[in-house]
Coordinates of C-alpha atoms in Angstrom, one line a residue:
M231 CA 60.2 39.6 -26.1
S232 CA 62.0 42.8 -25.0
T233 CA 60.8 45.5 -22.7
D234 CA 61.1 49.2 -23.8
V235 CA 63.5 50.8 -21.4
Q236 CA 61.4 53.9 -21.3
A237 CA 58.4 51.8 -20.1
V238 CA 60.1 50.9 -16.9
T239 CA 60.8 53.1 -13.8
S240 CA 62.6 52.2 -10.6
A241 CA 61.2 52.7 -7.2
Y242 CA 62.5 55.9 -5.5
I243 CA 62.1 57.7 -2.1
V244 CA 59.4 60.3 -1.9
K245 CA 59.2 60.9 1.8
N246 CA 61.6 60.4 4.7
S247 CA 59.9 60.3 8.1
N248 CA 63.0 59.6 10.1
K249 CA 64.0 62.0 12.8
R250 CA 66.7 64.6 12.3
Y251 CA 69.3 64.6 15.0
P252 CA 70.7 67.8 16.5
G253 CA 74.1 68.9 15.3
S254 CA 75.8 67.8 18.5
Y255 CA 74.7 64.2 17.9
N256 CA 75.8 64.3 14.2
G257 CA 79.3 65.5 15.3
S258 CA 79.7 62.7 17.8
R259 CA 81.8 60.6 15.4
L260 CA 79.5 57.6 15.9
K261 CA 79.3 55.8 12.6
G262 CA 77.1 53.0 11.5
W263 CA 76.2 51.5 8.1
A264 CA 74.3 48.5 6.7
L265 CA 74.2 46.8 3.4
M266 CA 70.6 45.7 2.9
Y267 CA 68.4 43.9 0.5
Y268 CA 64.7 44.8 0.3
L269 CA 61.8 45.0 -2.1
V270 CA 59.5 48.0 -2.5
D271 CA 55.9 46.8 -2.8
T272 CA 53.2 48.2 -5.0
H273 CA 52.1 50.5 -2.2
G274 CA 55.6 52.1 -1.8
K275 CA 56.6 50.3 1.4
A276 CA 59.8 48.4 2.0
K277 CA 59.3 44.7 2.6
D278 CA 61.4 41.5 2.8
I279 CA 64.2 43.5 4.5
E280 CA 67.4 41.5 4.9
V281 CA 70.6 42.9 6.4
I282 CA 73.5 41.4 4.5
M283 CA 76.3 43.1 6.4
A284 CA 76.4 45.9 9.1
A285 CA 79.0 47.8 11.1
D286 CA 80.0 46.6 14.4
T287 CA 78.6 49.7 16.0
R288 CA 75.9 48.9 18.5
G289 CA 72.5 48.8 17.0
S290 CA 73.5 49.2 13.4
E291 CA 71.3 46.4 12.1
E292 CA 68.2 47.4 14.1
N293 CA 68.6 51.1 13.3
A294 CA 69.0 50.4 9.6
D295 CA 65.8 48.3 9.5
K296 CA 63.9 51.0 11.4
Y297 CA 65.3 53.7 9.1
L298 CA 64.2 51.8 6.0
T299 CA 60.7 51.2 7.2
N300 CA 60.3 55.0 7.8
L301 CA 60.8 55.7 4.1
E302 CA 58.0 56.0 1.6
F303 CA 58.7 55.1 -2.0
A304 CA 57.1 55.7 -5.3
P305 CA 56.8 52.1 -6.5
A306 CA 58.5 50.8 -9.6
T307 CA 56.4 50.7 -12.8
K308 CA 56.5 48.5 -15.8
E309 CA 54.4 49.4 -18.9
G310 CA 52.3 51.8 -16.8
K311 CA 51.5 49.4 -14.0
T312 CA 53.0 49.4 -10.5
V313 CA 55.2 46.4 -9.7
E314 CA 57.4 45.3 -6.8
G315 CA 61.0 46.3 -7.3
G316 CA 64.3 45.8 -5.5

């Protein structure tokens, strides 16, 4: 049984509630990153968040987790029904 590619959509960000930092902070050369695994539930919220790797910069893991939970997603769909997606 195959699924029609057009009948499937991925989850995508619809709202970012994270704070914007002033330009002086953005120019501070502080860098951080995180590679994360997560699922988007049928209500558009990230869940099962797992940090796989993160920068050595102080707080990178915690900040990445917080950033992700402040995003709202349109959930993935399959054949017109909302489903969890990674």
